[in-house]
PDB file of C-alpha atoms and ligand atoms in Angstrom:
ATOM      1  CA  MET Q 161     197.783  91.757 221.319  1.00  0.00           C
ATOM      2  CA  THR Q 162     195.731  93.811 218.891  1.00  0.00           C
ATOM      3  CA  LEU Q 163     193.945  91.818 216.218  1.00  0.00           C
ATOM      4  CA  TYR Q 164     193.072  93.523 212.970  1.00  0.00           C
ATOM      5  CA  GLU Q 165     190.624  91.567 210.873  1.00  0.00           C
ATOM      6  CA  GLY Q 166     188.341  92.920 208.182  1.00  0.00           C
ATOM      7  CA  ARG Q 167     184.607  92.530 208.593  1.00  0.00           C
ATOM      8  CA  TYR Q 168     182.087  92.135 205.818  1.00  0.00           C
ATOM      9  CA  VAL Q 169     181.029  95.732 206.299  1.00  0.00           C
ATOM     10  CA  ALA Q 170     181.757  98.296 203.614  1.00  0.00           C
ATOM     11  CA  PRO Q 171     182.207 101.951 204.540  1.00  0.00           C
ATOM     12  CA  SER Q 172     179.117 103.856 203.381  1.00  0.00           C
ATOM     13  CA  ASP Q 173     181.081 105.979 200.920  1.00  0.00           C
ATOM     14  CA  ALA Q 174     183.204 103.179 199.435  1.00  0.00           C
ATOM     15  CA  ARG Q 175     182.969 102.668 195.684  1.00  0.00           C
ATOM     16  CA  PHE Q 176     183.886  99.414 193.960  1.00  0.00           C
ATOM     17  CA  ALA Q 177     184.978  98.649 190.405  1.00  0.00           C
ATOM     18  CA  ILE Q 178     184.465  95.350 188.652  1.00  0.00           C
ATOM     19  CA  VAL Q 179     186.535  94.575 185.562  1.00  0.00           C
ATOM     20  CA  ALA Q 180     185.193  91.584 183.656  1.00  0.00           C
ATOM     21  CA  ALA Q 181     186.448  89.723 180.603  1.00  0.00           C
ATOM     22  CA  ARG Q 182     183.972  88.995 177.797  1.00  0.00           C
ATOM     23  CA  PHE Q 183     185.822  85.823 176.749  1.00  0.00           C
ATOM     24  CA  ASN Q 184     183.879  82.814 178.083  1.00  0.00           C
ATOM     25  CA  HIS Q 185     181.091  85.273 178.894  1.00  0.00           C
ATOM     26  CA  PHE Q 186     178.620  82.492 179.627  1.00  0.00           C
ATOM     27  CA  VAL Q 187     180.739  81.821 182.745  1.00  0.00           C
ATOM     28  CA  VAL Q 188     182.005  85.337 183.476  1.00  0.00           C
ATOM     29  CA  ASP Q 189     178.510  86.849 183.351  1.00  0.00           C
ATOM     30  CA  ARG Q 190     177.581  84.532 186.229  1.00  0.00           C
ATOM     31  CA  LEU Q 191     180.645  85.750 188.162  1.00  0.00           C
ATOM     32  CA  VAL Q 192     179.588  89.351 187.601  1.00  0.00           C
ATOM     33  CA  GLU Q 193     176.090  88.552 188.849  1.00  0.00           C
ATOM     34  CA  GLY Q 194     177.588  86.864 191.901  1.00  0.00           C
ATOM     35  CA  ALA Q 195     179.875  89.815 192.649  1.00  0.00           C
ATOM     36  CA  LEU Q 196     177.020  92.319 192.325  1.00  0.00           C
ATOM     37  CA  ASP Q 197     174.857  90.153 194.573  1.00  0.00           C
ATOM     38  CA  GLY Q 198     177.645  89.830 197.167  1.00  0.00           C
ATOM     39  CA  LEU Q 199     178.169  93.585 197.215  1.00  0.00           C
ATOM     40  CA  HIS Q 200     174.432  94.321 197.310  1.00  0.00           C
ATOM     41  CA  ARG Q 201     173.768  91.915 200.180  1.00  0.00           C
ATOM     42  CA  HIS Q 202     176.469  93.626 202.190  1.00  0.00           C
ATOM     43  CA  GLY Q 203     175.027  97.075 201.787  1.00  0.00           C
ATOM     44  CA  VAL Q 204     176.772  98.290 198.647  1.00  0.00           C
ATOM     45  CA  GLU Q 205     174.052  99.635 196.387  1.00  0.00           C
ATOM     46  CA  ALA Q 206     174.444  99.449 192.622  1.00  0.00           C
ATOM     47  CA  ALA Q 207     175.121 103.185 192.313  1.00  0.00           C
ATOM     48  CA  ARG Q 208     178.419 102.626 194.116  1.00  0.00           C
ATOM     49  CA  VAL Q 209     179.618  99.983 191.643  1.00  0.00           C
ATOM     50  CA  ASP Q 210     181.121 100.553 188.204  1.00  0.00           C
ATOM     51  CA  LEU Q 211     181.615  97.731 185.698  1.00  0.00           C
ATOM     52  CA  ALA Q 212     184.190  97.766 182.896  1.00  0.00           C
ATOM     53  CA  LYS Q 213     184.374  94.993 180.297  1.00  0.00           C
ATOM     54  CA  VAL Q 214     187.517  93.940 178.458  1.00  0.00           C
ATOM     55  CA  PRO Q 215     187.937  91.437 175.608  1.00  0.00           C
ATOM     56  CA  GLY Q 216     189.726  88.714 177.581  1.00  0.00           C
ATOM     57  CA  ALA Q 217     191.657  87.963 180.740  1.00  0.00           C
ATOM     58  CA  TRP Q 218     194.858  89.105 179.031  1.00  0.00           C
ATOM     59  CA  GLU Q 219     193.454  92.646 178.916  1.00  0.00           C
ATOM     60  CA  LEU Q 220     192.296  92.722 182.561  1.00  0.00           C
ATOM     61  CA  PRO Q 221     195.527  94.125 184.091  1.00  0.00           C
ATOM     62  CA  LEU Q 222     195.620  97.348 182.061  1.00  0.00           C
ATOM     63  CA  ILE Q 223     192.124  98.401 183.052  1.00  0.00           C
ATOM     64  CA  VAL Q 224     192.438  97.081 186.603  1.00  0.00           C
ATOM     65  CA  ASP Q 225     195.592  99.141 186.988  1.00  0.00           C
ATOM     66  CA  ARG Q 226     193.960 102.267 185.537  1.00  0.00           C
ATOM     67  CA  LEU Q 227     190.954 102.004 187.839  1.00  0.00           C
ATOM     68  CA  ALA Q 228     192.999 101.080 190.913  1.00  0.00           C
ATOM     69  CA  ARG Q 229     195.163 104.184 190.450  1.00  0.00           C
ATOM     70  CA  SER Q 230     192.187 106.472 189.753  1.00  0.00           C
ATOM     71  CA  GLN Q 231     191.615 107.119 193.484  1.00  0.00           C
ATOM     72  CA  LYS Q 232     187.893 106.561 192.822  1.00  0.00           C
ATOM     73  CA  TYR Q 233     187.574 103.047 194.160  1.00  0.00           C
ATOM     74  CA  ALA Q 234     188.150 101.388 197.502  1.00  0.00           C
ATOM     75  CA  ALA Q 235     188.774  98.084 195.712  1.00  0.00           C
ATOM     76  CA  VAL Q 236     188.830  96.607 192.230  1.00  0.00           C
ATOM     77  CA  ILE Q 237     187.489  93.140 191.441  1.00  0.00           C
ATOM     78  CA  ALA Q 238     188.892  91.361 188.376  1.00  0.00           C
ATOM     79  CA  LEU Q 239     186.663  88.650 186.911  1.00  0.00           C
ATOM     80  CA  GLY Q 240     187.375  86.221 184.107  1.00  0.00           C
ATOM     81  CA  ALA Q 241     187.602  82.581 183.128  1.00  0.00           C
ATOM     82  CA  VAL Q 242     190.660  81.016 181.566  1.00  0.00           C
ATOM     83  CA  ILE Q 243     189.952  77.435 180.573  1.00  0.00           C
ATOM     84  CA  ARG Q 244     192.884  75.207 179.694  1.00  0.00           C
ATOM     85  CA  GLY Q 245     190.909  73.036 177.316  1.00  0.00           C
ATOM     86  CA  SER Q 246     190.002  76.096 175.233  1.00  0.00           C
ATOM     87  CA  THR Q 247     193.447  77.464 174.577  1.00  0.00           C
ATOM     88  CA  PRO Q 248     196.998  76.355 173.882  1.00  0.00           C
ATOM     89  CA  HIS Q 249     198.221  79.562 175.517  1.00  0.00           C
ATOM     90  CA  PHE Q 250     196.402  79.029 178.834  1.00  0.00           C
ATOM     91  CA  ASP Q 251     199.540  79.579 180.893  1.00  0.00           C
ATOM     92  CA  TYR Q 252     200.360  82.883 179.210  1.00  0.00           C
ATOM     93  CA  VAL Q 253     196.854  84.286 179.559  1.00  0.00           C
ATOM     94  CA  ALA Q 254     196.331  83.061 183.130  1.00  0.00           C
ATOM     95  CA  GLY Q 255     199.824  84.120 184.166  1.00  0.00           C
ATOM     96  CA  GLN Q 256     199.450  87.592 182.673  1.00  0.00           C
ATOM     97  CA  ALA Q 257     196.096  88.078 184.393  1.00  0.00           C
ATOM     98  CA  ALA Q 258     197.450  87.017 187.784  1.00  0.00           C
ATOM     99  CA  SER Q 259     200.773  88.837 187.706  1.00  0.00           C
ATOM    100  CA  GLY Q 260     199.179  91.947 186.194  1.00  0.00           C
ATOM    101  CA  ALA Q 261     196.526  92.066 188.897  1.00  0.00           C
ATOM    102  CA  ALA Q 262     199.177  91.653 191.585  1.00  0.00           C
ATOM    103  CA  ALA Q 263     201.296  94.410 190.036  1.00  0.00           C
ATOM    104  CA  ALA Q 264     198.298  96.759 189.911  1.00  0.00           C
ATOM    105  CA  MET Q 265     197.578  96.117 193.580  1.00  0.00           C
ATOM    106  CA  ALA Q 266     201.204  96.725 194.550  1.00  0.00           C
ATOM    107  CA  ALA Q 267     201.489  99.904 192.453  1.00  0.00           C
ATOM    108  CA  SER Q 268     198.217 101.440 193.607  1.00  0.00           C
ATOM    109  CA  GLY Q 269     197.932 100.296 197.207  1.00  0.00           C
ATOM    110  CA  VAL Q 270     194.283  99.518 196.421  1.00  0.00           C
ATOM    111  CA  PRO Q 271     193.002  95.967 196.972  1.00  0.00           C
ATOM    112  CA  VAL Q 272     192.698  94.084 193.696  1.00  0.00           C
ATOM    113  CA  VAL Q 273     190.737  90.887 194.101  1.00  0.00           C
ATOM    114  CA  PHE Q 274     191.596  88.085 191.703  1.00  0.00           C
ATOM    115  CA  GLY Q 275     188.312  86.516 190.699  1.00  0.00           C
ATOM    116  CA  VAL Q 276     189.632  84.867 187.580  1.00  0.00           C
ATOM    117  CA  LEU Q 277     188.811  81.189 187.250  1.00  0.00           C
ATOM    118  CA  THR Q 278     191.695  79.099 185.933  1.00  0.00           C
ATOM    119  CA  THR Q 279     190.370  75.639 185.231  1.00  0.00           C
ATOM    120  CA  ASP Q 280     191.162  72.595 183.168  1.00  0.00           C
ATOM    121  CA  THR Q 281     187.647  72.190 181.824  1.00  0.00           C
ATOM    122  CA  ILE Q 282     184.494  74.142 181.084  1.00  0.00           C
ATOM    123  CA  GLU Q 283     182.675  71.954 183.613  1.00  0.00           C
ATOM    124  CA  GLN Q 284     185.036  73.048 186.395  1.00  0.00           C
ATOM    125  CA  ALA Q 285     184.476  76.680 185.449  1.00  0.00           C
ATOM    126  CA  VAL Q 286     180.693  76.278 185.469  1.00  0.00           C
ATOM    127  CA  GLU Q 287     180.885  74.613 188.887  1.00  0.00           C
ATOM    128  CA  ARG Q 288     182.593  77.734 190.275  1.00  0.00           C
ATOM    129  CA  ALA Q 289     180.219  80.181 188.635  1.00  0.00           C
ATOM    130  CA  GLY Q 290     177.061  79.665 190.613  1.00  0.00           C
ATOM    131  CA  THR Q 291     176.551  75.921 190.632  1.00  0.00           C
ATOM    132  CA  LYS Q 292     177.909  73.219 192.932  1.00  0.00           C
ATOM    133  CA  ALA Q 293     181.159  74.881 193.964  1.00  0.00           C
ATOM    134  CA  GLY Q 294     179.553  78.241 194.742  1.00  0.00           C
ATOM    135  CA  ASN Q 295     180.203  81.477 192.938  1.00  0.00           C
ATOM    136  CA  LYS Q 296     183.755  82.864 192.900  1.00  0.00           C
ATOM    137  CA  GLY Q 297     182.414  86.274 191.909  1.00  0.00           C
ATOM    138  CA  TRP Q 298     180.400  86.414 195.127  1.00  0.00           C
ATOM    139  CA  GLU Q 299     183.467  85.339 197.103  1.00  0.00           C
ATOM    140  CA  ALA Q 300     185.551  87.995 195.344  1.00  0.00           C
ATOM    141  CA  ALA Q 301     183.061  90.677 196.381  1.00  0.00           C
ATOM    142  CA  LEU Q 302     183.294  89.621 200.016  1.00  0.00           C
ATOM    143  CA  THR Q 303     187.074  89.569 199.850  1.00  0.00           C
ATOM    144  CA  ALA Q 304     186.986  93.122 198.486  1.00  0.00           C
ATOM    145  CA  ILE Q 305     184.753  94.312 201.327  1.00  0.00           C
ATOM    146  CA  GLU Q 306     186.911  92.543 203.926  1.00  0.00           C
ATOM    147  CA  MET Q 307     190.093  94.160 202.606  1.00  0.00           C
ATOM    148  CA  VAL Q 308     188.515  97.622 202.473  1.00  0.00           C
ATOM    149  CA  ASP Q 309     187.395  97.309 206.084  1.00  0.00           C
ATOM    150  CA  LEU Q 310     190.785  95.982 207.175  1.00  0.00           C
ATOM    151  CA  LEU Q 311     192.572  98.903 205.507  1.00  0.00           C
ATOM    152  CA  ALA Q 312     190.143 101.301 207.181  1.00  0.00           C
ATOM    153  CA  GLN Q 313     190.917  99.763 210.572  1.00  0.00           C
ATOM    154  CA  LEU Q 314     194.660  99.981 209.971  1.00  0.00           C
ATOM    155  CA  GLY Q 315     194.302 103.576 208.751  1.00  0.00           C
ATOM    156  CA  ASP Q 316     192.342 104.545 211.851  1.00  0.00           C
ATOM    157  CA  ALA Q 317     195.026 102.871 213.974  1.00  0.00           C
ATOM    158  CA  LYS Q 318     197.707 105.062 212.283  1.00  0.00           C
ATOM    159  CA  ILE Q 319     200.053 102.128 211.835  1.00  0.00           C
TER     160      ILE Q 319
HETATM  161  N1  INI V 249     190.799  84.862 177.327  1.00  0.00           N
HETATM  162  C1  INI V 249     190.137  84.474 178.441  1.00  0.00           C
HETATM  163  O1  INI V 249     189.688  85.332 179.225  1.00  0.00           O
HETATM  164  N2  INI V 249     189.953  83.145 178.704  1.00  0.00           N
HETATM  165  C2  INI V 249     190.416  82.170 177.865  1.00  0.00           C
HETATM  166  O2  INI V 249     190.211  80.972 178.176  1.00  0.00           O
HETATM  167  C3  INI V 249     191.110  82.563 176.695  1.00  0.00           C
HETATM  168  N3  INI V 249     191.553  81.578 175.762  1.00  0.00           N
HETATM  169  O3  INI V 249     191.081  80.443 175.803  1.00  0.00           O
HETATM  170  O4  INI V 249     192.376  81.853 174.889  1.00  0.00           O
HETATM  171  C4  INI V 249     191.293  83.945 176.439  1.00  0.00           C
HETATM  172  N4  INI V 249     191.944  84.350 175.345  1.00  0.00           N
HETATM  173  C5  INI V 249     191.884  85.719 174.875  1.00  0.00           C
HETATM  174  C6  INI V 249     192.910  86.632 175.520  1.00  0.00           C
HETATM  175  O5  INI V 249     192.518  86.926 176.871  1.00  0.00           O
HETATM  176  C7  INI V 249     193.023  87.970 174.775  1.00  0.00           C
HETATM  177  O6  INI V 249     191.785  88.626 174.805  1.00  0.00           O
HETATM  178  C8  INI V 249     193.476  87.784 173.314  1.00  0.00           C
HETATM  179  O7  INI V 249     194.667  87.029 173.256  1.00  0.00           O
HETATM  180  C9  INI V 249     193.729  89.153 172.645  1.00  0.00           C
HETATM  181  O8  INI V 249     194.776  89.867 173.306  1.00  0.00           O
END
């Protein structure tokens, strides 16, 4: 048996894009900080990271798709916070963000990491943005690195 499993090691030339929503920025800014910290601590210096900001989670897929297909990035990390208590159209916004990110990943073949919080309350979002439930931006960064390394292993194996 051959096991392929990504490590938390980014190729030295890999570039990463973060696309972040400004809506609920008091939460999303913490996710961006977490993602940058996760990348930095795993050897990805800031010069290899680009950050694009969009108005809200609804707008994430268009820019994620554009960047994923640009051939410039090894992975794209989408960050946002959709909070049910804040919007009657939670399901539309959250659904569009998730399905759009998945479509961009499928169309581009580039890992798109879904770091969009979908919570019932502001408190739950804050918990996942650097307080008691960790930082989902940091986790998204590690997922991106893992997927990039896994794809590199599979590419080297000529599968
Ligand atoms: N956008 C979010 O990222 N999170 C939300 O919780 C949210 N709420 O509550 O409505 C939200 N709405 C804005 C939406 O993403 C678009 O920017 C807007 O509809 C314009 O297209």
